[in-house]
Amino acid sequence: MEASVGDDLCARIRRSEQALMAHHEAVLRTYGLTMTQYTVLLFLSGQGDLSGAQLARRCGVTQQSMSSVLTNMESKELIRREASPVHAKVQIATLTDKGRAVLERAYQEVIVLERALTDAFTPSEHTALCELLERATTVLVQQTRQATGPSIA
């Protein structure tokens, strides 16, 4: 072994991701939201009406999981779903006024962490960190594609 587990880059990325998720989940819990529900609200707010399949892809969950998430959000009146004018079997999710209000309140707390992280770095460090994280993400995505590609047996 060349490096100890403490020096392992993947372990450091994972610890950062766990800390980020723990913070967001604690904040969102006070609004009765999960991270996936918050992400759905963000996408609907920024991109407009979307199908369950589109939301599932964007959130990185299965369509079955997203269906359950959307049903729960609809019962809380955060979204409404209507049949697509193009495909009757496809349900389109729309952000409600209540959903927008919950998103705006939750976002005001979530953004506090973003500001704290930004303030922890100089502008050039912030830019460099963002570029390095993008590069790391590209490698992670490429390696995942290679690992899940067709196997030669």
GROMACS .gro file of C-alpha atoms in nm:
model
  153
    1MET     CA    1   0.000   0.000   0.000
    2GLU     CA    2   0.138   0.334  -0.105
    3ALA     CA    3  -0.076   0.564   0.109
    4SER     CA    4  -0.256   0.523   0.438
    5VAL     CA    5  -0.634   0.531   0.438
    6GLY     CA    6  -0.619   0.878   0.601
    7ASP     CA    7  -0.435   1.013   0.296
    8ASP     CA    8  -0.668   0.845   0.047
    9LEU     CA    9  -0.827   1.107  -0.177
   10CYS     CA   10  -1.150   0.910  -0.222
   11ALA     CA   11  -1.188   0.884   0.158
   12ARG     CA   12  -1.142   1.261   0.194
   13ILE     CA   13  -1.401   1.330  -0.077
   14ARG     CA   14  -1.639   1.088   0.095
   15ARG     CA   15  -1.591   1.256   0.436
   16SER     CA   16  -1.663   1.595   0.279
   17GLU     CA   17  -1.973   1.458   0.109
   18GLN     CA   18  -2.093   1.301   0.435
   19ALA     CA   19  -2.044   1.629   0.625
   20LEU     CA   20  -2.230   1.821   0.352
   21MET     CA   21  -2.520   1.577   0.349
   22ALA     CA   22  -2.543   1.571   0.731
   23HIS     CA   23  -2.567   1.950   0.736
   24HIS     CA   24  -2.827   1.968   0.460
   25GLU     CA   25  -3.034   1.685   0.608
   26ALA     CA   26  -3.038   1.855   0.950
   27VAL     CA   27  -3.151   2.185   0.795
   28LEU     CA   28  -3.406   2.025   0.563
   29ARG     CA   29  -3.554   1.807   0.837
   30THR     CA   30  -3.692   2.123   1.002
   31TYR     CA   31  -3.893   2.183   0.683
   32GLY     CA   32  -4.013   1.824   0.659
   33LEU     CA   33  -3.797   1.766   0.350
   34THR     CA   34  -3.551   1.499   0.247
   35MET     CA   35  -3.250   1.586   0.033
   36THR     CA   36  -3.422   1.430  -0.270
   37GLN     CA   37  -3.739   1.633  -0.211
   38TYR     CA   38  -3.535   1.953  -0.178
   39THR     CA   39  -3.352   1.870  -0.500
   40VAL     CA   40  -3.685   1.812  -0.677
   41LEU     CA   41  -3.805   2.154  -0.559
   42LEU     CA   42  -3.482   2.312  -0.686
   43PHE     CA   43  -3.514   2.151  -1.029
   44LEU     CA   44  -3.881   2.243  -1.064
   45SER     CA   45  -3.806   2.599  -0.957
   46GLY     CA   46  -3.512   2.639  -1.194
   47GLN     CA   47  -3.616   2.429  -1.492
   48GLY     CA   48  -3.994   2.434  -1.483
   49ASP     CA   49  -4.231   2.140  -1.507
   50LEU     CA   50  -4.066   1.798  -1.539
   51SER     CA   51  -4.174   1.435  -1.563
   52GLY     CA   52  -4.097   1.181  -1.293
   53ALA     CA   53  -3.843   1.015  -1.523
   54GLN     CA   54  -3.665   1.345  -1.584
   55LEU     CA   55  -3.655   1.419  -1.212
   56ALA     CA   56  -3.531   1.068  -1.134
   57ARG     CA   57  -3.238   1.108  -1.375
   58ARG     CA   58  -3.151   1.453  -1.240
   59CYS     CA   59  -3.169   1.335  -0.878
   60GLY     CA   60  -2.986   1.007  -0.941
   61VAL     CA   61  -3.262   0.779  -0.815
   62THR     CA   62  -3.476   0.512  -0.977
   63GLN     CA   63  -3.810   0.599  -1.134
   64GLN     CA   64  -3.981   0.383  -0.870
   65SER     CA   65  -3.814   0.580  -0.589
   66MET     CA   66  -3.901   0.910  -0.756
   67SER     CA   67  -4.264   0.803  -0.791
   68SER     CA   68  -4.278   0.751  -0.415
   69VAL     CA   69  -4.104   1.085  -0.351
   70LEU     CA   70  -4.348   1.269  -0.579
   71THR     CA   71  -4.652   1.101  -0.423
   72ASN     CA   72  -4.531   1.215  -0.080
   73MET     CA   73  -4.464   1.568  -0.204
   74GLU     CA   74  -4.804   1.584  -0.370
   75SER     CA   75  -4.974   1.482  -0.044
   76LYS     CA   76  -4.789   1.769   0.128
   77GLU     CA   77  -4.912   2.001  -0.152
   78LEU     CA   78  -4.554   2.095  -0.248
   79ILE     CA   79  -4.614   1.986  -0.607
   80ARG     CA   80  -4.906   1.888  -0.827
   81ARG     CA   81  -4.902   1.635  -1.106
   82GLU     CA   82  -5.103   1.638  -1.425
   83ALA     CA   83  -5.106   1.423  -1.735
   84SER     CA   84  -4.869   1.539  -2.005
   85PRO     CA   85  -5.040   1.698  -2.304
   86VAL     CA   86  -4.807   1.490  -2.524
   87HIS     CA   87  -4.819   1.149  -2.349
   88ALA     CA   88  -5.130   1.077  -2.140
   89LYS     CA   89  -4.949   0.814  -1.930
   90VAL     CA   90  -4.670   1.057  -1.833
   91GLN     CA   91  -4.729   1.270  -1.524
   92ILE     CA   92  -4.574   1.619  -1.519
   93ALA     CA   93  -4.477   1.765  -1.181
   94THR     CA   94  -4.531   2.135  -1.116
   95LEU     CA   95  -4.416   2.339  -0.818
   96THR     CA   96  -4.705   2.479  -0.611
   97ASP     CA   97  -4.704   2.812  -0.429
   98LYS     CA   98  -4.661   2.622  -0.103
   99GLY     CA   99  -4.368   2.427  -0.250
  100ARG     CA  100  -4.204   2.749  -0.369
  101ALA     CA  101  -4.246   2.906  -0.023
  102VAL     CA  102  -4.094   2.603   0.153
  103LEU     CA  103  -3.806   2.600  -0.096
  104GLU     CA  104  -3.735   2.969  -0.043
  105ARG     CA  105  -3.726   2.932   0.337
  106ALA     CA  106  -3.510   2.618   0.326
  107TYR     CA  107  -3.276   2.771   0.069
  108GLN     CA  108  -3.208   3.068   0.299
  109GLU     CA  109  -3.066   2.825   0.556
  110VAL     CA  110  -2.885   2.598   0.309
  111ILE     CA  111  -2.707   2.897   0.152
  112VAL     CA  112  -2.547   2.980   0.489
  113LEU     CA  113  -2.315   2.682   0.447
  114GLU     CA  114  -2.231   2.784   0.091
  115ARG     CA  115  -2.132   3.129   0.213
  116ALA     CA  116  -1.927   2.987   0.501
  117LEU     CA  117  -1.739   2.758   0.261
  118THR     CA  118  -1.679   3.043   0.018
  119ASP     CA  119  -1.551   3.264   0.301
  120ALA     CA  120  -1.308   2.990   0.413
  121PHE     CA  121  -1.103   3.036   0.094
  122THR     CA  122  -0.944   3.325  -0.087
  123PRO     CA  123  -1.102   3.395  -0.427
  124SER     CA  124  -0.816   3.219  -0.607
  125GLU     CA  125  -0.834   2.919  -0.370
  126HIS     CA  126  -1.210   2.902  -0.425
  127THR     CA  127  -1.165   2.903  -0.803
  128ALA     CA  128  -0.889   2.642  -0.782
  129LEU     CA  129  -1.094   2.418  -0.551
  130CYS     CA  130  -1.395   2.434  -0.784
  131GLU     CA  131  -1.176   2.345  -1.082
  132LEU     CA  132  -1.012   2.058  -0.892
  133LEU     CA  133  -1.347   1.921  -0.780
  134GLU     CA  134  -1.477   1.936  -1.138
  135ARG     CA  135  -1.169   1.746  -1.256
  136ALA     CA  136  -1.213   1.487  -0.978
  137THR     CA  137  -1.581   1.446  -1.070
  138THR     CA  138  -1.489   1.390  -1.434
  139VAL     CA  139  -1.245   1.115  -1.335
  140LEU     CA  140  -1.500   0.956  -1.101
  141VAL     CA  141  -1.767   0.953  -1.373
  142GLN     CA  142  -1.524   0.809  -1.630
  143GLN     CA  143  -1.408   0.538  -1.391
  144THR     CA  144  -1.766   0.448  -1.305
  145ARG     CA  145  -1.855   0.412  -1.672
  146GLN     CA  146  -1.553   0.187  -1.724
  147ALA     CA  147  -1.638  -0.022  -1.418
  148THR     CA  148  -1.999  -0.071  -1.526
  149GLY     CA  149  -1.926  -0.126  -1.894
  150PRO     CA  150  -1.958  -0.463  -2.065
  151SER     CA  151  -1.731  -0.723  -1.911
  152ILE     CA  152  -1.521  -0.954  -2.120
  153ALA     CA  153  -1.546  -1.305  -1.984
   0.00000   0.00000   0.00000
